[in-house]
Short mmCIF file of C-alpha atoms in Angstrom, two decimals:
data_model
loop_
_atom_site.label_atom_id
_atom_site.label_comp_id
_atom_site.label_asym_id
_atom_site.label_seq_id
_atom_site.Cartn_x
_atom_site.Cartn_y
_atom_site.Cartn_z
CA UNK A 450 61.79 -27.58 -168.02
CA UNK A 451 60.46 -24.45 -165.73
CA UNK A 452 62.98 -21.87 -164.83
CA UNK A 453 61.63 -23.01 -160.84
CA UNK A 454 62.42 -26.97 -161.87
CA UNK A 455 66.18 -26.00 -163.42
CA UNK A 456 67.17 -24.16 -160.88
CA UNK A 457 65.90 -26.87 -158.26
CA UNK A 458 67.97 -29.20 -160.16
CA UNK A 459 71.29 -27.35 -161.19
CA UNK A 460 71.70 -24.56 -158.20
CA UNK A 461 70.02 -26.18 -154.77
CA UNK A 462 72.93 -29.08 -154.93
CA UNK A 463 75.44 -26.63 -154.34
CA UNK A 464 74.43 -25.16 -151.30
CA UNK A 465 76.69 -26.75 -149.85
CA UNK A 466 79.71 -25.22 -151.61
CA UNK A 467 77.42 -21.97 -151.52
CA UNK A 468 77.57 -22.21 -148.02
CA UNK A 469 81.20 -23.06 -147.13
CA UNK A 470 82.75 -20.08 -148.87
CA UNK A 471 80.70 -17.84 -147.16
CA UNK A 472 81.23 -19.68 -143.42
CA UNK A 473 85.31 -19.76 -144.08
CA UNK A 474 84.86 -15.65 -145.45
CA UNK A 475 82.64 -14.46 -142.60
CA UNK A 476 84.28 -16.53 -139.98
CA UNK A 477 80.61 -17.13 -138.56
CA UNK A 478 77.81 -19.32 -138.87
CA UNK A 479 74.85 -16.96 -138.39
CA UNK A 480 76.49 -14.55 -141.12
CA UNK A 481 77.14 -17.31 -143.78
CA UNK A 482 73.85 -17.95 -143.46
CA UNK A 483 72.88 -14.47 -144.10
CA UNK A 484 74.90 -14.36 -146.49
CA UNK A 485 73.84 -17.66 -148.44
CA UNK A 486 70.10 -16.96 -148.45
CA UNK A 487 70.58 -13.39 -150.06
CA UNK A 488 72.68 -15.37 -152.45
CA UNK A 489 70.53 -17.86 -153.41
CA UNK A 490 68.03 -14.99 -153.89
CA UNK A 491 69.96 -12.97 -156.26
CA UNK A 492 71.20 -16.48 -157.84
CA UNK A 493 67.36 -17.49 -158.60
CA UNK A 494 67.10 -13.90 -160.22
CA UNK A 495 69.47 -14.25 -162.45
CA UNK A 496 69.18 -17.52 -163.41
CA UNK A 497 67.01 -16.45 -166.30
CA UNK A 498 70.18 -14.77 -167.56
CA UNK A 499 72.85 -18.23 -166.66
CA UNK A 500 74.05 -19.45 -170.12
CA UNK A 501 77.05 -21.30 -168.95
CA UNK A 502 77.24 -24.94 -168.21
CA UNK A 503 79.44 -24.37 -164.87
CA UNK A 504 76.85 -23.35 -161.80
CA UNK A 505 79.56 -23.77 -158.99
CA UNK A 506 81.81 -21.16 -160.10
CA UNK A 507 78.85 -19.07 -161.47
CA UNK A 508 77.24 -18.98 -157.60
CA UNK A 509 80.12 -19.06 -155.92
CA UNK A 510 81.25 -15.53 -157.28
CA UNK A 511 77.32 -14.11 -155.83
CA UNK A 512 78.24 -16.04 -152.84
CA UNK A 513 81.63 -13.94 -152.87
CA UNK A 514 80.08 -10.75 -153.59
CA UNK A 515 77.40 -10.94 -151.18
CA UNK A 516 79.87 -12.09 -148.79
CA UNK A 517 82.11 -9.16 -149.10
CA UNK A 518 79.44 -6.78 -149.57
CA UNK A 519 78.97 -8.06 -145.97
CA UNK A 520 82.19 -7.55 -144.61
CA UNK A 521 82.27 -3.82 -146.02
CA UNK A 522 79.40 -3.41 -144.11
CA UNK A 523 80.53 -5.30 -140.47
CA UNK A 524 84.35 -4.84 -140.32
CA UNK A 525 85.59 -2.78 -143.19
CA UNK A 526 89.47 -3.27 -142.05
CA UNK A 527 89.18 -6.56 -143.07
CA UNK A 528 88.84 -6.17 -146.63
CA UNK A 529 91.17 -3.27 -146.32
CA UNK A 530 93.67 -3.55 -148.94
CA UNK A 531 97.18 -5.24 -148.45
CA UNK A 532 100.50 -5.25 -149.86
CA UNK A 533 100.69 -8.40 -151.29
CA UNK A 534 104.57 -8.89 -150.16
CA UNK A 535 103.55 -8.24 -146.31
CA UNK A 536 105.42 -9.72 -143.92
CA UNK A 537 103.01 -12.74 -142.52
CA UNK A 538 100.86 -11.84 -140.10
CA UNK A 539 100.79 -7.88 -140.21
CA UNK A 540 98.41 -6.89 -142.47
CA UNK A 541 96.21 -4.61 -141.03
CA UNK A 542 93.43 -6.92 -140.16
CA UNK A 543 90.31 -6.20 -137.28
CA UNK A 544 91.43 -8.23 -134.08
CA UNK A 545 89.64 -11.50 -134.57
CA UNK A 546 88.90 -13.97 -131.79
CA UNK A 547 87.60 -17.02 -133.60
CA UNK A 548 84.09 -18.41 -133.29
CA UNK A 549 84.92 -21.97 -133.06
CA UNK A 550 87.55 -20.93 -130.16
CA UNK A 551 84.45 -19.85 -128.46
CA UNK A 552 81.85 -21.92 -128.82
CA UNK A 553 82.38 -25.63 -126.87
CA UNK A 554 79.96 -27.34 -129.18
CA UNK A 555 82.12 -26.81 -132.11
CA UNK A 556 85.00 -27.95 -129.91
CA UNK A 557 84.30 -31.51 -129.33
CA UNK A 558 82.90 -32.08 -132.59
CA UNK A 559 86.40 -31.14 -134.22
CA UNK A 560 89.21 -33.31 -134.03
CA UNK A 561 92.39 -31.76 -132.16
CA UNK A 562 94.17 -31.48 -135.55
CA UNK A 563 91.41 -29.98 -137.55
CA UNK A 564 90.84 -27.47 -134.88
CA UNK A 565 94.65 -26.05 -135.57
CA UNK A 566 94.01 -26.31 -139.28
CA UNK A 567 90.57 -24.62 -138.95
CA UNK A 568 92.20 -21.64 -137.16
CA UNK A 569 95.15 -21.25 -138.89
CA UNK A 570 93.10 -20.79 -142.11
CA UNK A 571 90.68 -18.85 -140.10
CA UNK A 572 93.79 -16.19 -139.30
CA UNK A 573 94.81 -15.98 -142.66
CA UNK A 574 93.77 -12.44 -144.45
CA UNK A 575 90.54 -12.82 -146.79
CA UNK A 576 92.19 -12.84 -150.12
CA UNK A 577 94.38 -15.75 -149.34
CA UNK A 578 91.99 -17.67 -147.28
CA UNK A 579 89.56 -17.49 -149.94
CA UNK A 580 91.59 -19.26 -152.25
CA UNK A 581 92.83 -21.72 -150.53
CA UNK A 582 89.34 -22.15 -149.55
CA UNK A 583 88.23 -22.63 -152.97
CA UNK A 584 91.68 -24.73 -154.40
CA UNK A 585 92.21 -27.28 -151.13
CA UNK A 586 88.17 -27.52 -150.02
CA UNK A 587 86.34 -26.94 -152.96
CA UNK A 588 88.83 -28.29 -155.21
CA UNK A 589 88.48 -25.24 -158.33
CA UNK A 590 90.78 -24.72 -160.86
CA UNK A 591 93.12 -22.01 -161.29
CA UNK A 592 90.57 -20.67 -164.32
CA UNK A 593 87.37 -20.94 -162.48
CA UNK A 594 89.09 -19.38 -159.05
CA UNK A 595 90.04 -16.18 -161.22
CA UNK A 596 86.48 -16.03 -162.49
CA UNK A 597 85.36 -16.05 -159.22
CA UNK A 598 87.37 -13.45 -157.43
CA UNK A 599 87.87 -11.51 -160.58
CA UNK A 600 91.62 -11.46 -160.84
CA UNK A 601 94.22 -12.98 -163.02
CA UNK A 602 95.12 -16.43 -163.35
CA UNK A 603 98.83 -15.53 -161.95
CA UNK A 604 97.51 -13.74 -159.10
CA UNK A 605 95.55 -16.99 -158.06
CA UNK A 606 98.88 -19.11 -158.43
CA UNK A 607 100.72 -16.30 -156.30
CA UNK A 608 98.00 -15.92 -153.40
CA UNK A 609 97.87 -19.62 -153.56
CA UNK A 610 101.63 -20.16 -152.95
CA UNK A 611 102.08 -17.27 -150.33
CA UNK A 612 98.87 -18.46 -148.42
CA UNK A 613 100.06 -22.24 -148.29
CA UNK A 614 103.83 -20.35 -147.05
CA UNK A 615 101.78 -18.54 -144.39
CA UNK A 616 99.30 -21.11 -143.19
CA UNK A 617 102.72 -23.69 -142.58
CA UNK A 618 104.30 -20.72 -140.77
CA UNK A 619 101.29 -20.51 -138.66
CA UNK A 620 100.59 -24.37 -138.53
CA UNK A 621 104.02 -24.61 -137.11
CA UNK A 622 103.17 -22.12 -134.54
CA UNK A 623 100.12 -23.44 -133.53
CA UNK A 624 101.53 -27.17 -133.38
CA UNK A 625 104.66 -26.36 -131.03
CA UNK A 626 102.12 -24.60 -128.79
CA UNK A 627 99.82 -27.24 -128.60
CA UNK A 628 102.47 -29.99 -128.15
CA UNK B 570 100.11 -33.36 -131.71
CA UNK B 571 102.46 -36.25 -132.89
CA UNK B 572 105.67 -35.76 -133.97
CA UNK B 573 103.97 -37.58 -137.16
CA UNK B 574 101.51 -34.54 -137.41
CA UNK B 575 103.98 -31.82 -137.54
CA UNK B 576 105.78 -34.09 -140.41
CA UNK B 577 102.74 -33.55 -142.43
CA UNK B 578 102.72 -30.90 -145.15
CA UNK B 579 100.05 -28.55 -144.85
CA UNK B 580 98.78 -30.15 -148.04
CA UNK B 581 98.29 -32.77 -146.23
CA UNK B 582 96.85 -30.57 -143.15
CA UNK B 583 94.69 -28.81 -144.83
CA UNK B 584 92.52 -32.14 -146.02
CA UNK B 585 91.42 -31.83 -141.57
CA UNK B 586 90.08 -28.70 -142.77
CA UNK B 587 86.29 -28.43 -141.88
CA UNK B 588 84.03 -28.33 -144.99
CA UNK B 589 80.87 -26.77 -143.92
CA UNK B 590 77.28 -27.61 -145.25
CA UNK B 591 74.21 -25.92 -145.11
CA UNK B 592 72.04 -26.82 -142.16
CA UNK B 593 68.88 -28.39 -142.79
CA UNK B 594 67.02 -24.91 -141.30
CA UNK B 595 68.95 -23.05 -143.73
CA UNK B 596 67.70 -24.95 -146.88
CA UNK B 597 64.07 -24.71 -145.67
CA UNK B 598 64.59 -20.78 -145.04
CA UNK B 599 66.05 -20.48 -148.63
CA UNK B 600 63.09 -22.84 -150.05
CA UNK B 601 60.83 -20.34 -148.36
CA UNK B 602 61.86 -17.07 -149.31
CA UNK B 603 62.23 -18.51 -153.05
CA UNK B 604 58.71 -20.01 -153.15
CA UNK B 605 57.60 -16.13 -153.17
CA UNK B 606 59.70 -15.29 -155.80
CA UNK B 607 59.10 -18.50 -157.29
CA UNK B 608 54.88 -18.32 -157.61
CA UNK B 609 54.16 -15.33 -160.20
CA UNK B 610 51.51 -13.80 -158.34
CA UNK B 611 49.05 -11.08 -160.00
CA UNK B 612 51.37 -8.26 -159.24
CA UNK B 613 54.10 -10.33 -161.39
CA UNK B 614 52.06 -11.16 -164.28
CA UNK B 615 51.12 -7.07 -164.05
CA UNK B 616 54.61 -6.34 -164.03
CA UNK B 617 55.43 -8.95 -166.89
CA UNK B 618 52.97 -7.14 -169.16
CA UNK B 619 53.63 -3.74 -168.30
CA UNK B 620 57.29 -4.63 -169.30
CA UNK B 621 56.44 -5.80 -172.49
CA UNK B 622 54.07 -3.51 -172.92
CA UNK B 623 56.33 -0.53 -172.77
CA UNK B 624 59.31 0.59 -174.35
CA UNK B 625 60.95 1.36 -171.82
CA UNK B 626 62.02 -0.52 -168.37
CA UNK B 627 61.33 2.11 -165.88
CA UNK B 628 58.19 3.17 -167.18
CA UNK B 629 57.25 -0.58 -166.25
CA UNK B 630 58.72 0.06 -162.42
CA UNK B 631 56.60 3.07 -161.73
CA UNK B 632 53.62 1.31 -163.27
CA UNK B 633 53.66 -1.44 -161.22
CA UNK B 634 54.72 0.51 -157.78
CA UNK B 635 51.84 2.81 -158.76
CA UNK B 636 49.33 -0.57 -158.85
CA UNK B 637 51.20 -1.82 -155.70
CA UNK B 638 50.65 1.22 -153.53
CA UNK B 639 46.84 1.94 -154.76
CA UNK B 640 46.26 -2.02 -153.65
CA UNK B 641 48.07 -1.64 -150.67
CA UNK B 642 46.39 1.00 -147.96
CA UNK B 643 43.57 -1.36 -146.98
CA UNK B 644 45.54 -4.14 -145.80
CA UNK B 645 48.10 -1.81 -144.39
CA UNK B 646 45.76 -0.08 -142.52
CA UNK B 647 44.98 -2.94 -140.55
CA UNK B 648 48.08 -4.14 -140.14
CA UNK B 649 49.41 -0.41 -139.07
CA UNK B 650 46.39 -0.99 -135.92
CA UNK B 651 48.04 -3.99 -135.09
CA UNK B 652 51.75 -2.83 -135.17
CA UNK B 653 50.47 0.05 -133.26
CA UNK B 654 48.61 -2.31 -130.76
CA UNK B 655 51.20 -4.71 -130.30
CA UNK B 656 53.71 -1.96 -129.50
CA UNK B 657 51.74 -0.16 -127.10
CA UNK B 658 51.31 -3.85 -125.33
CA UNK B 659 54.62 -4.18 -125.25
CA UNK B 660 55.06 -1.28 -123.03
CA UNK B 661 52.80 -1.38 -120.52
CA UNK B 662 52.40 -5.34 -119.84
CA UNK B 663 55.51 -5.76 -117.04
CA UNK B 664 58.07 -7.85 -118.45
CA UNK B 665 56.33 -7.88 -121.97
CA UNK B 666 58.74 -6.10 -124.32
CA UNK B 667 61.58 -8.95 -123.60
CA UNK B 668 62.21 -12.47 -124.19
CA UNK B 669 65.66 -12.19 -124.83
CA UNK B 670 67.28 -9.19 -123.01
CA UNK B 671 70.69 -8.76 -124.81
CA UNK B 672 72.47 -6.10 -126.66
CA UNK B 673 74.82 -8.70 -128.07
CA UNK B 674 73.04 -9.81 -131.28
CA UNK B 675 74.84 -13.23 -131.38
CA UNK B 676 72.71 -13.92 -128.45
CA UNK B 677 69.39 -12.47 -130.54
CA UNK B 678 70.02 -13.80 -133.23
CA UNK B 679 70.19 -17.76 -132.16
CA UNK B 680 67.27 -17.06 -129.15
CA UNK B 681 64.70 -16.94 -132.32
CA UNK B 682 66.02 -19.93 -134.09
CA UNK B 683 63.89 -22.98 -133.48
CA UNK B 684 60.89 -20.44 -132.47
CA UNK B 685 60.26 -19.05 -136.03
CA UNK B 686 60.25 -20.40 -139.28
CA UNK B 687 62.46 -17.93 -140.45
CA UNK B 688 65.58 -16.18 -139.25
CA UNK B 689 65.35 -12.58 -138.44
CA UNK B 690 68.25 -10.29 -139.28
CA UNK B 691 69.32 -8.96 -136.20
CA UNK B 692 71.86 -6.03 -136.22
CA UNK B 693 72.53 -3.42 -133.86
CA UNK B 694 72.88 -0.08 -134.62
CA UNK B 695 74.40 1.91 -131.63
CA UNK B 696 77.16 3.65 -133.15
CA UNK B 697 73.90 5.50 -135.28
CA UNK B 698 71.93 6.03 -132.22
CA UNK B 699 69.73 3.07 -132.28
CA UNK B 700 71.00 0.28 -129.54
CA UNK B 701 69.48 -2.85 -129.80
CA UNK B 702 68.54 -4.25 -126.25
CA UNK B 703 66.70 -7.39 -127.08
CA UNK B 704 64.26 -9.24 -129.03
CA UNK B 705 60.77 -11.06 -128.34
CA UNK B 706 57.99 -13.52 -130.20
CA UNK B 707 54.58 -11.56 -131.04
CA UNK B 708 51.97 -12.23 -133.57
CA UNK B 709 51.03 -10.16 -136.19
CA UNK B 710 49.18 -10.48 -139.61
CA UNK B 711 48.15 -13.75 -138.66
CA UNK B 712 51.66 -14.99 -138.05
CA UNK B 713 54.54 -15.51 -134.94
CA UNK B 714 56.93 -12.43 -136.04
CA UNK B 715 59.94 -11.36 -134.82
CA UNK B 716 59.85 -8.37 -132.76
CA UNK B 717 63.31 -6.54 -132.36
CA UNK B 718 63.62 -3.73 -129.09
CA UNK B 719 65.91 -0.93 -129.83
CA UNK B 720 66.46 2.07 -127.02
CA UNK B 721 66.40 5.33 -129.45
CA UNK B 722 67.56 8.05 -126.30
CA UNK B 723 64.57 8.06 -124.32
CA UNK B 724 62.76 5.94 -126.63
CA UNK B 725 61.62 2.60 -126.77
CA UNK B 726 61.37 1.31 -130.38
CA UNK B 727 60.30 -1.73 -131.84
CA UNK B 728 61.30 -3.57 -134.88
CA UNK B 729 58.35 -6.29 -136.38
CA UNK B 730 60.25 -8.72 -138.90
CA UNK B 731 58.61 -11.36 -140.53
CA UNK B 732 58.65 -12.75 -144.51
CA UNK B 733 57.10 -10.64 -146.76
CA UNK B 734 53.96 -12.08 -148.85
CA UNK B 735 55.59 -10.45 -151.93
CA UNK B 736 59.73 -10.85 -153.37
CA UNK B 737 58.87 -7.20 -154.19
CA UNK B 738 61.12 -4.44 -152.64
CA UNK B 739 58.96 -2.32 -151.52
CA UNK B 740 60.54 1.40 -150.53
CA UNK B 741 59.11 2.97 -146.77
CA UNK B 742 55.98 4.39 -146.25
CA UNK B 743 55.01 6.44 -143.16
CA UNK B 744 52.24 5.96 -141.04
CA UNK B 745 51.20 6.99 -138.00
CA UNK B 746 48.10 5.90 -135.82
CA UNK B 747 47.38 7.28 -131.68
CA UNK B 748 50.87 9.33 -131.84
CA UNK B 749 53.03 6.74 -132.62
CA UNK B 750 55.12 6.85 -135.83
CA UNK B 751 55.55 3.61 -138.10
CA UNK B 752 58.07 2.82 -141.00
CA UNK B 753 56.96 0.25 -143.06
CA UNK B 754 59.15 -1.29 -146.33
CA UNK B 755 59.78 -4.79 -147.67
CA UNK B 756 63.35 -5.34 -148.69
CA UNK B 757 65.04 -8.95 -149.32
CA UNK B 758 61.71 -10.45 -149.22
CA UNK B 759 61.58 -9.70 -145.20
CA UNK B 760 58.51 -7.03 -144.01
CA UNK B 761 59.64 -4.76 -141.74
CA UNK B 762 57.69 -2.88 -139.53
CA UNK B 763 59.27 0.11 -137.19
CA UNK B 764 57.18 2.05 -134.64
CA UNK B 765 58.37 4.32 -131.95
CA UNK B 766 56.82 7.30 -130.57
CA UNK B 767 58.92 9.70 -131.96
CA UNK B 768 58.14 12.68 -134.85
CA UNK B 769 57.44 11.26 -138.20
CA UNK B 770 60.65 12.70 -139.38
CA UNK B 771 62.71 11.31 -137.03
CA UNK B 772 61.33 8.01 -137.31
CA UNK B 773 62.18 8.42 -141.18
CA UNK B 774 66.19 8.76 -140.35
CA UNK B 775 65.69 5.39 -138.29
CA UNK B 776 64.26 3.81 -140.61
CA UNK B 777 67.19 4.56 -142.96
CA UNK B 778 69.53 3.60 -140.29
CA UNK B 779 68.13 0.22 -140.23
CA UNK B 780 67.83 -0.14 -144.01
CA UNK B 781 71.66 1.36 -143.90
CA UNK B 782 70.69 4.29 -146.22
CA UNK B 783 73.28 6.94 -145.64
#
């Protein structure tokens, strides 16, 4: 099989994933798909190279890198680095007014509910969005989720439990507001 | 909100979470930039046999840049007429240099979706000098292109975007036809074209603004 054919075959079905880690890290639509097609251009080039079995987690960390490559670029504060025992809600993070907030078309296609869970991830910092991202929507596992971000398996588990903390913190808030 | 919904855990929440796909436009732009990476044209099979041919890896880069650039001039000459051509059009004819008039490019960038069959990157750069105050269709090499309006002081400067016929990076060269200075480099398989009429060497720092070189 061509290097074209395999890539056709094993890559182009996971745009998709490709493309939903890089909407929920850029918080935009335009961006992610910025973001994806630079991806999937750097992906094809190293295909030639791929000698795992596993594409998802293999694209999804060019996704990542691309993706924060990006936000270096457009808001640096955002990947600025945090204390990882922060008190919710204070890391130093660029003022962020959601896009789906904003845009009426994305409103009525969202159910009330999923709008509050879309934000409330949306307001989480990067590194913990990211991996809830990839554990609840993208359903990786702990091993594969290191791989991709490039840090240790405990650090997933930790970011993983301190994100879910946050987001029901925030969930909470955003639910006895909108009731 | 239910009293049921704020029962939920947010494991269960989080399954309302919205799983986003790729839009149908954004598969077709990814088909189409990889269909020029994906087709080894004659530069490629060059480059292929320079780099088994030699030893070592650069050796094969400044090969084939060198067989690049000596094929390149004619066409570019042309093309440099029409950049220049288009640009001066776009200042004279009243009401020519905008479709869009924005500086916001979240309203650019979504004006030239539908219109092309690619998606320009649109970025402004007014913290470095170069404010972006709108965007327009022209047609160049043959093709609908993006055209890009930036306001560089007193200068009105023009950014031509459209996919590149080559995946090749392809580093600036400098032209300049009637007084008007022109950029021109292919990076990320995109063309880029920049023309203003400002000194050669001030055109140059633009150009690296654009391409984010520090």
């Amino acid at each position: 099989m061509s290097l074209e054919t395999r890539f056709e075959s094993m890559v182009m079905p996971q745009l998709d994933a490709a493309y939903n880690l890089a909407r929920w890290i850029t918080r935009n639509p335009h961006d992610a798909d910025d973001v994806v097609q630079e991806a999937m251009l750097r992906a094809f080039r190293f295909f030639g190279d791929f000698r795992g079995t596993e594409v998802r987690p293999w694209l999804l960390a060019i996704v990542r890198n691309v993706a924060y490559t990006w936000l270096d670029k457009n808001r640096s504060s955002d990947t600025v680095e945090f204390d990882e025992m922060a008190i919710p809600g204070v890391e130093a993070e660029r003022p962020y007014s959601s896009y789906s907030e904003q845009n009426p078309e994305v409103i009525v296609l969202q159910s009330a509910t999923s709008r509050l869970v879309n934000q409330a991830i949306e307001s989480l910092p990067v590194a913990y969005r990211e991996v809830i991202v990839m554990r609840e929507l993208e359903e990786l596992s702990y091993k594969d989720i290191a791989a991709i971000a490039g840090i240790p398996i405990g650090t997933v588990m930790s970011r993983l439990a301190r994100g879910r903390e946050m987001l029901r913190s925030s969930l909470e808030v955003r639910m006895r507001k909108a009731s | 909100m239910s009293h049921a919904d704020t029962a939920m855990t947010e494991a269960e929440l989080i399954r309302h979470a919205t799983y986003y796909r790729a839009s149908p436009a954004l598969q077709g732009r990814i088909r189409t930039s990889l269909r020029f990476v994906r087709s080894p044209g004659r530069f490629d099979g060059w480059a292929r046999g320079f780099a088994m041919a030699a030893t070592v890896a650069a050796v094969a880069v400044v090969s084939w840049k060198g067989a690049l650039l000596a094929a390149a001039p004619a066409a570019d000459d042309e093309l440099a007429r029409e950049v220049t051509t288009a640009h001066i059009r776009s200042l004279i004819a009243e009401g020519h240099l905008h479709d869009v008039l924005s500086t916001d490019r979240h309203t650019v960038k979504p004006w030239f979706s539908g219109k092309l069959d690619f998606a320009p990157p649109v970025e402004d750069f007014a913290d470095a000098g170069l404010r972006l105050t709108g965007g327009r269709l022209d047609y160049l090499a043959g093709r609908p292109v993006a055209a890009l309006t930036y306001a560089h002081q007193k200068h009105v400067v023009n950014l031509f975007v459209w996919p590149a016929q080559t995946p090749r990076d392809v580093s600036p060269v400098a032209l300049s036809r009637q007084g008007y200075s022109m950029q021109h480099w292919i990076e990320a398989g995109m063309s880029y074209w920049l023309v203003a009429d400002v000194e050669p060497r001030q055109l140059v720092s633009l150009a690296n603004v654009v391409r984010k070189v520090p």
